[in-house]
Amino acid sequence: MKERENFGSRIGMLMAMVGSAVGLGNIWRFPFLVGEYGGAAFIFVYIICVIILSLPIMFSEFIIGRRSKSNAFRAYVKLTDKKIWKYVGGLTVFIPLFILAYYNVIGGWSLDYFFKACTLSFTGDVDSASLSALFGNFISSPWKPAVSLILFFTITAIIVYMGVKDGIEKFGKIMMPILFFVMLAIAIWVMMLPGASEGIKYLFKPDFSKITPQVCIAAMGQAFFSLSLGAGTIMTYASYVKKEENICASSIKIALLDMMFAIIAGSAIMPAAFAFGIDPGQGPGLVFETLPFIFSKIPLGAPVAILFFASVFVAALTSTISQMEVGVAYLVEEKKMSRRKACTTLFAIISVIGIICTLSFGPLSGVKIFGKGIFDTFDNIAANGLLPLSGLLASIFVGWIMPKADTLDGFSSGGSQKFNVKIYPAVRFLIRYIAPAGIIVIAIANIFF
Ligand code: TRP
């Protein structure tokens, strides 16, 4: 059998994982959730969730992926004889494809806003009302966002078709740092605005009375979503990772970087929303209405806008690549499809679902499922339901099903990483008890309160 591909370099694999993690989840989803769920209180719960839920689950996915050296479906089956885990594997492959469908919608928005930036739509005489109208007209159009979505998804599919090494590594390495510094510069500029202090307080001074079960589940969902957990992504990438890689150090680095991107995005958007009188709790449109307004005000706004949306586009792309890769690896290795056929099949099915999601901002906006639109329903089911469920199963698998010696071997690279061996009892406690219990408690609290 052909050797499984390995990542070309250490930094290459780390960058690909960071590329998967850092995406619209940080730049688009995090800020609007912060606005919807009460600012600093949400951020506080989010950070706790990352530390006690996401990290142990990331370790688990790393351990499963690297040990099994298989796609997310086969991974479970390979490590146990118990039949039930086959379905868990199936679920794990299904989830990122489900997410991909509606994630592409926002990917399309970012591509369109890149074009808008290139045609200088955010310069000159614009105000927040005109930018809000620009956005509203775009997303409610019956065809414009669908075209952007297809364009965006086509680019993803072509890169995935080209393969892991060539496709993914190059992109991440160049664009991530650019995105980081552009966002940092915007955040610093925004923080110095006259009316920004309210926004800064909103971001960093938690009002603990705002913490409700709904805030907790949204924060937990975001902690999974943002780190690409519960969806076989880390598992699939980990299956390409070399034996010597330090799972603990890599996970912590990815989580820290990811959190930094989110907080900086929040710091660029929240104070600006307050300073310019934009409603921070308006939902998915927040970033697309706030940032163009900032670009219209700052020095060198036009080139900064172009650079910003170009890097958001690439950040989104490295995430969709990672989502699609899970499904393609499954179809190629399990269903013996050619890579080309796997890509085109997924492309066809997922595009249709994506377009239906897109239309929920326009012609289908009247369609409500339990009071939520189609897009919101997809996002809600995925982030607050499927991801925690699959994360829970991954932690149960590593904590309770795999032999302890194997999990320790994975976590410490065969015992060679002494520090990891030393902290393993604590890590195992998190994986076995804290992470599963945390997820279950938050889920139950949401059902009953
Ligand atoms: N983490 C990415 C982001 O924040 C999105 C993403 C990529 C993802 N792969 C995933 C989310 C798998 C959930 C599951 O934008």
XYZ file of C-alpha atoms and ligand atoms in Angstrom:
464
model
C 0.000 0.000 0.000
C 1.085 3.523 -0.679
C 2.740 5.291 2.262
C 0.422 7.821 3.810
C 1.619 11.289 3.159
C 3.453 13.027 5.958
C 3.657 16.733 6.358
C 6.734 18.139 4.687
C 7.953 19.960 7.740
C 7.093 20.494 11.372
C 6.084 24.052 10.849
C 4.068 22.927 7.837
C 1.887 20.633 9.871
C 1.443 23.120 12.671
C 0.538 25.808 10.171
C -1.988 23.557 8.459
C -3.658 22.882 11.788
C -3.587 26.538 12.730
C -4.927 27.221 9.257
C -7.822 24.904 9.949
C -8.493 26.400 13.358
C -8.134 30.063 12.474
C -10.887 31.058 10.135
C -14.293 32.637 10.018
C -14.898 31.145 13.435
C -12.480 33.682 14.880
C -13.112 36.660 12.704
C -16.814 36.409 11.970
C -18.415 34.003 14.477
C -16.616 34.907 17.690
C -17.295 38.679 17.537
C -20.985 38.323 16.790
C -21.447 35.777 19.563
C -19.657 38.106 21.974
C -22.114 40.800 20.928
C -25.124 38.526 21.270
C -24.188 36.910 24.558
C -23.117 39.757 26.740
C -19.480 40.582 26.005
C -16.827 39.758 28.579
C -18.979 37.198 30.405
C -19.139 35.157 27.209
C -15.397 35.498 26.643
C -14.735 34.362 30.192
C -16.806 31.182 29.788
C -15.286 30.633 26.365
C -11.736 30.658 27.726
C -12.667 28.212 30.495
C -14.274 25.934 27.903
C -11.143 26.002 25.754
C -8.961 25.007 28.700
C -11.051 22.305 30.340
C -13.050 20.955 27.394
C -11.346 21.732 24.110
C -7.766 20.960 25.073
C -8.441 17.474 26.473
C -10.535 16.708 23.411
C -7.845 17.988 21.113
C -5.345 15.700 22.846
C -7.831 12.865 22.352
C -8.275 13.544 18.653
C -4.519 13.798 18.203
C -4.023 10.481 19.975
C -6.715 8.705 17.944
C -5.609 10.176 14.628
C -1.922 9.542 14.966
C -2.252 6.059 16.371
C -4.766 4.886 13.790
C -3.093 6.653 10.875
C -6.434 6.601 9.098
C -9.267 8.796 7.994
C -11.717 9.828 10.684
C -14.119 6.996 9.874
C -11.578 4.169 10.005
C -9.771 5.635 13.000
C -12.249 4.379 15.568
C -12.844 1.039 13.844
C -9.134 0.374 13.689
C -8.587 0.918 17.389
C -11.480 -1.148 18.747
C -13.570 -4.204 17.860
C -16.742 -2.746 19.288
C -19.104 -2.228 16.370
C -20.826 0.837 17.724
C -17.743 3.001 17.094
C -18.222 2.523 13.391
C -21.222 4.816 13.645
C -19.259 7.314 15.650
C -16.688 7.303 12.868
C -19.469 7.870 10.358
C -20.807 10.767 12.402
C -17.333 12.254 12.617
C -17.025 12.281 8.843
C -20.501 13.691 8.373
C -20.099 16.673 10.705
C -17.431 18.714 8.874
C -19.333 18.265 5.618
C -22.465 19.524 7.318
C -20.528 22.533 8.579
C -18.884 23.081 5.222
C -22.314 23.582 3.650
C -23.131 26.709 5.603
C -19.537 27.823 6.227
C -19.238 28.266 2.462
C -21.970 30.895 2.673
C -19.779 33.137 4.795
C -16.746 32.188 2.724
C -18.697 33.548 -0.240
C -19.474 36.748 1.657
C -15.799 37.250 2.403
C -14.905 36.737 -1.235
C -17.529 39.231 -2.308
C -16.269 41.741 0.243
C -12.789 41.255 -1.100
C -14.078 42.249 -4.536
C -15.968 45.150 -2.999
C -12.757 46.298 -1.322
C -10.905 46.070 -4.633
C -13.509 48.256 -6.304
C -13.163 50.795 -3.491
C -16.700 50.354 -2.159
C -15.661 51.374 1.329
C -13.972 54.641 0.542
C -15.252 58.174 0.209
C -18.654 59.199 1.337
C -20.048 56.165 3.120
C -21.884 56.017 6.424
C -23.023 53.124 8.542
C -26.522 53.238 7.073
C -25.257 52.949 3.508
C -22.895 50.115 4.427
C -25.674 48.349 6.218
C -27.846 48.697 3.113
C -24.982 47.463 0.924
C -24.714 44.355 3.061
C -28.476 43.827 3.311
C -28.927 44.101 -0.445
C -26.122 41.676 -1.070
C -27.200 38.876 1.267
C -30.862 39.132 0.370
C -30.219 38.931 -3.366
C -31.528 35.672 -4.817
C -28.351 35.021 -6.790
C -25.350 37.171 -5.775
C -24.398 35.302 -2.587
C -25.024 31.988 -4.339
C -22.549 32.916 -7.055
C -19.972 33.970 -4.452
C -20.527 30.729 -2.598
C -19.971 28.620 -5.698
C -16.864 30.574 -6.594
C -15.483 30.220 -3.087
C -16.286 26.515 -2.890
C -14.806 25.837 -6.327
C -11.498 27.262 -5.152
C -11.630 25.055 -2.045
C -12.418 21.958 -4.087
C -9.595 22.575 -6.548
C -7.053 22.971 -3.763
C -8.288 19.829 -2.012
C -8.069 17.974 -5.294
C -4.424 18.994 -5.566
C -3.602 17.122 -2.331
C -2.505 17.732 1.221
C 1.077 18.863 0.939
C 0.990 21.100 -2.073
C -2.401 22.521 -1.421
C -2.400 23.402 2.207
C 1.082 24.231 3.371
C 1.856 27.092 1.067
C -1.272 29.043 1.791
C -1.155 28.980 5.550
C 2.444 30.030 5.815
C 2.059 33.314 3.999
C -1.383 34.599 4.771
C -1.874 33.822 8.462
C 0.793 36.229 9.699
C -0.539 38.913 7.369
C -4.036 38.496 8.753
C -2.700 38.646 12.277
C -0.836 41.887 11.856
C -3.527 43.624 9.839
C -6.085 42.775 12.492
C -3.766 43.849 15.272
C -3.185 47.203 13.591
C -6.923 47.701 13.115
C -7.588 46.779 16.747
C -5.013 49.265 18.022
C -6.422 52.028 15.854
C -9.984 51.243 16.922
C -9.106 51.175 20.612
C -7.904 54.743 20.352
C -11.202 56.043 18.976
C -12.984 58.576 21.208
C -16.038 56.422 21.924
C -14.154 53.126 22.222
C -13.922 52.862 25.996
C -17.464 51.518 26.401
C -16.643 48.778 23.916
C -13.399 47.928 25.669
C -15.242 47.615 28.973
C -17.845 45.467 27.277
C -15.071 43.164 26.061
C -12.928 42.868 29.145
C -15.035 43.598 32.232
C -17.216 40.559 32.814
C -20.646 40.894 34.328
C -20.957 37.446 35.840
C -24.687 37.780 36.298
C -24.973 37.440 32.547
C -23.744 33.831 32.576
C -26.709 31.602 31.739
C -26.939 28.057 30.365
C -27.465 29.607 26.916
C -24.249 31.605 27.242
C -22.446 28.437 28.336
C -23.606 26.319 25.426
C -22.809 29.062 22.928
C -19.336 29.449 24.444
C -18.789 25.702 24.448
C -19.961 25.418 20.842
C -17.568 28.177 19.871
C -14.715 26.518 21.760
C -15.196 23.426 19.589
C -15.980 25.215 16.381
C -13.038 27.545 16.545
C -10.537 24.769 17.183
C -12.051 22.523 14.499
C -12.830 19.905 17.121
C -15.403 17.155 17.093
C -15.348 16.906 13.348
C -12.504 14.610 12.467
C -10.410 17.510 11.218
C -7.683 17.363 13.813
C -7.955 13.577 13.682
C -7.402 13.503 9.942
C -4.496 15.933 10.068
C -3.037 14.085 13.043
C -3.004 10.925 10.968
C -0.446 12.620 8.740
C 1.648 13.723 11.700
C 4.995 12.148 12.470
C 5.564 10.022 15.505
C 7.948 12.463 17.190
C 5.568 15.419 17.159
C 4.718 16.668 20.646
C 0.947 16.458 20.902
C 0.673 18.475 24.083
C 2.855 21.349 22.952
C 1.246 21.478 19.508
C -2.288 21.529 20.921
C -1.490 24.303 23.344
C 0.185 26.356 20.630
C -2.788 25.940 18.306
C -5.278 26.814 21.044
C -3.327 29.898 22.121
C -2.880 31.216 18.612
C -6.505 30.580 17.832
C -7.647 32.385 20.944
C -5.388 35.317 20.170
C -6.911 35.690 16.717
C -10.409 35.644 18.170
C -9.702 38.155 20.912
C -7.946 40.506 18.510
C -10.862 40.257 16.067
C -13.218 41.032 18.929
C -11.044 43.974 19.968
C -11.184 45.366 16.464
C -14.935 45.034 16.127
C -16.607 45.602 19.493
C -15.150 49.027 20.387
C -15.764 50.183 16.819
C -19.385 49.083 16.985
C -19.820 51.062 20.184
C -17.991 54.104 18.860
C -19.969 54.190 15.607
C -23.351 53.320 17.093
C -23.666 49.897 15.426
C -25.724 47.310 17.343
C -23.227 44.684 18.616
C -25.985 42.104 19.098
C -27.229 42.080 15.520
C -25.925 38.614 14.608
C -24.011 37.231 11.616
C -23.794 40.543 9.746
C -21.838 42.317 12.477
C -18.345 41.994 11.031
C -19.440 42.801 7.511
C -21.128 46.004 8.609
C -18.594 47.191 11.153
C -15.272 46.634 9.431
C -16.030 48.398 6.142
C -17.035 51.383 8.201
C -13.667 51.302 9.948
C -11.946 51.057 6.576
C -13.763 54.139 5.377
C -12.328 56.095 8.306
C -8.741 54.959 8.769
C -5.740 56.279 6.898
C -4.872 54.013 3.942
C -8.297 52.425 4.362
C -8.546 51.173 0.783
C -5.390 49.043 0.673
C -5.928 47.889 4.264
C -9.429 46.725 3.327
C -8.099 44.789 0.352
C -5.375 43.168 2.411
C -7.809 42.378 5.192
C -10.475 40.714 3.083
C -7.846 38.872 1.063
C -6.455 37.373 4.239
C -9.900 36.604 5.654
C -10.633 34.828 2.415
C -7.497 32.707 2.740
C -8.187 32.024 6.423
C -11.654 30.819 5.459
C -10.165 28.752 2.669
C -7.654 26.929 4.860
C -10.583 26.018 7.112
C -12.869 24.764 4.358
C -9.964 22.798 2.902
C -9.611 21.013 6.236
C -13.340 20.293 6.404
C -13.480 18.905 2.913
C -10.308 16.872 3.363
C -12.092 14.762 5.997
C -14.781 13.722 3.530
C -12.377 13.227 0.641
C -10.031 11.055 2.717
C -13.055 8.948 3.638
C -14.353 8.524 0.086
C -10.929 7.802 -1.370
C -9.780 5.348 1.287
C -13.072 3.689 2.219
C -15.159 3.897 -0.931
C -12.200 3.572 -3.290
C -13.211 6.627 -5.269
C -10.662 8.563 -7.236
C -9.690 11.823 -5.617
C -11.251 13.656 -8.484
C -14.585 11.875 -8.184
C -14.613 12.322 -4.408
C -14.094 16.061 -4.824
C -16.741 16.495 -7.505
C -19.326 14.385 -5.661
C -18.919 16.332 -2.456
C -18.865 19.565 -4.378
C -22.211 18.816 -6.028
C -24.077 17.778 -2.893
C -22.670 20.397 -0.558
C -23.190 23.247 -3.020
C -26.912 22.558 -3.175
C -27.265 22.560 0.596
C -25.124 25.695 0.809
C -27.338 27.517 -1.661
C -30.418 26.638 0.379
C -28.667 28.097 3.452
C -27.751 31.208 1.487
C -31.329 31.754 0.399
C -32.431 31.874 4.009
C -31.123 35.451 4.072
C -33.203 36.288 1.007
C -36.126 34.537 -0.697
C -36.359 31.826 1.972
C -36.121 34.188 4.930
C -39.704 33.347 5.909
C -38.861 29.671 6.455
C -38.381 29.133 10.198
C -37.529 25.978 12.080
C -38.385 26.429 15.759
C -38.233 30.164 15.230
C -34.820 30.197 13.543
C -33.929 30.615 9.880
C -32.331 27.777 7.894
C -28.789 29.120 8.181
C -29.067 29.711 11.922
C -30.569 26.263 12.385
C -27.621 24.649 10.613
C -25.167 26.622 12.709
C -27.028 25.844 15.899
C -27.299 22.118 15.246
C -23.634 21.882 14.279
C -21.909 24.000 16.890
C -24.163 23.462 19.867
C -25.202 19.890 19.159
C -23.056 17.815 16.839
C -19.618 19.146 17.782
C -20.013 18.730 21.554
C -21.551 15.292 21.013
C -18.714 14.094 18.852
C -16.132 15.706 21.144
C -17.729 13.882 24.042
C -17.438 10.587 22.179
C -13.778 11.206 21.326
C -12.945 11.855 24.965
C -14.880 8.784 26.083
C -13.035 6.723 23.504
C -9.592 7.813 24.657
C -10.504 7.925 28.340
C -12.473 4.724 28.656
C -12.091 2.491 25.596
C -8.458 2.677 24.490
C -5.923 0.893 26.682
C -4.260 3.385 29.001
C -0.796 2.376 27.858
C -1.659 3.239 24.254
C -3.004 6.629 25.151
C 0.047 7.435 27.241
C 2.236 6.224 24.407
C 0.429 8.583 22.041
C 0.485 11.545 24.353
C 4.181 11.215 25.130
C 5.386 9.955 21.734
C 6.326 6.540 23.069
C 7.519 7.905 26.415
C 10.201 10.062 24.859
C 8.622 13.311 26.060
C 9.293 13.182 29.780
C 7.225 16.229 30.636
C 4.174 14.750 28.944
C 4.617 11.511 30.873
C 4.705 13.498 34.085
C 1.536 15.481 33.486
C -0.358 12.568 31.970
C -2.319 11.614 35.117
C -3.821 15.114 35.205
C -4.478 15.084 31.474
C -6.124 11.695 31.742
C -8.342 12.989 34.521
C -9.454 15.841 32.278
C -10.113 13.484 29.380
C -11.945 10.863 31.437
C -14.020 12.997 33.785
C -13.914 16.743 33.378
C -14.470 17.071 29.629
C -17.342 14.554 29.380
C -18.991 15.817 32.561
C -18.655 19.446 31.477
C -20.309 18.777 28.134
C -23.119 16.757 29.672
C -23.818 19.309 32.404
C -23.997 22.203 29.930
C -26.249 20.205 27.601
C -28.597 19.209 30.415
C -28.712 22.752 31.792
C -29.826 23.929 28.381
C -32.584 21.395 28.155
C -34.026 22.205 31.544
C -33.347 25.902 32.111
N -12.179 26.245 13.027
C -12.544 26.889 11.806
C -12.878 28.327 12.098
O -12.819 28.746 13.200
C -13.660 26.193 11.106
C -13.475 24.735 10.970
C -12.578 24.082 10.207
C -14.207 23.761 11.630
N -12.721 22.735 10.359
C -13.715 22.517 11.233
C -15.225 23.855 12.520
C -14.241 21.376 11.732
C -15.750 22.702 13.036
C -15.255 21.484 12.664
O -13.220 29.056 11.219
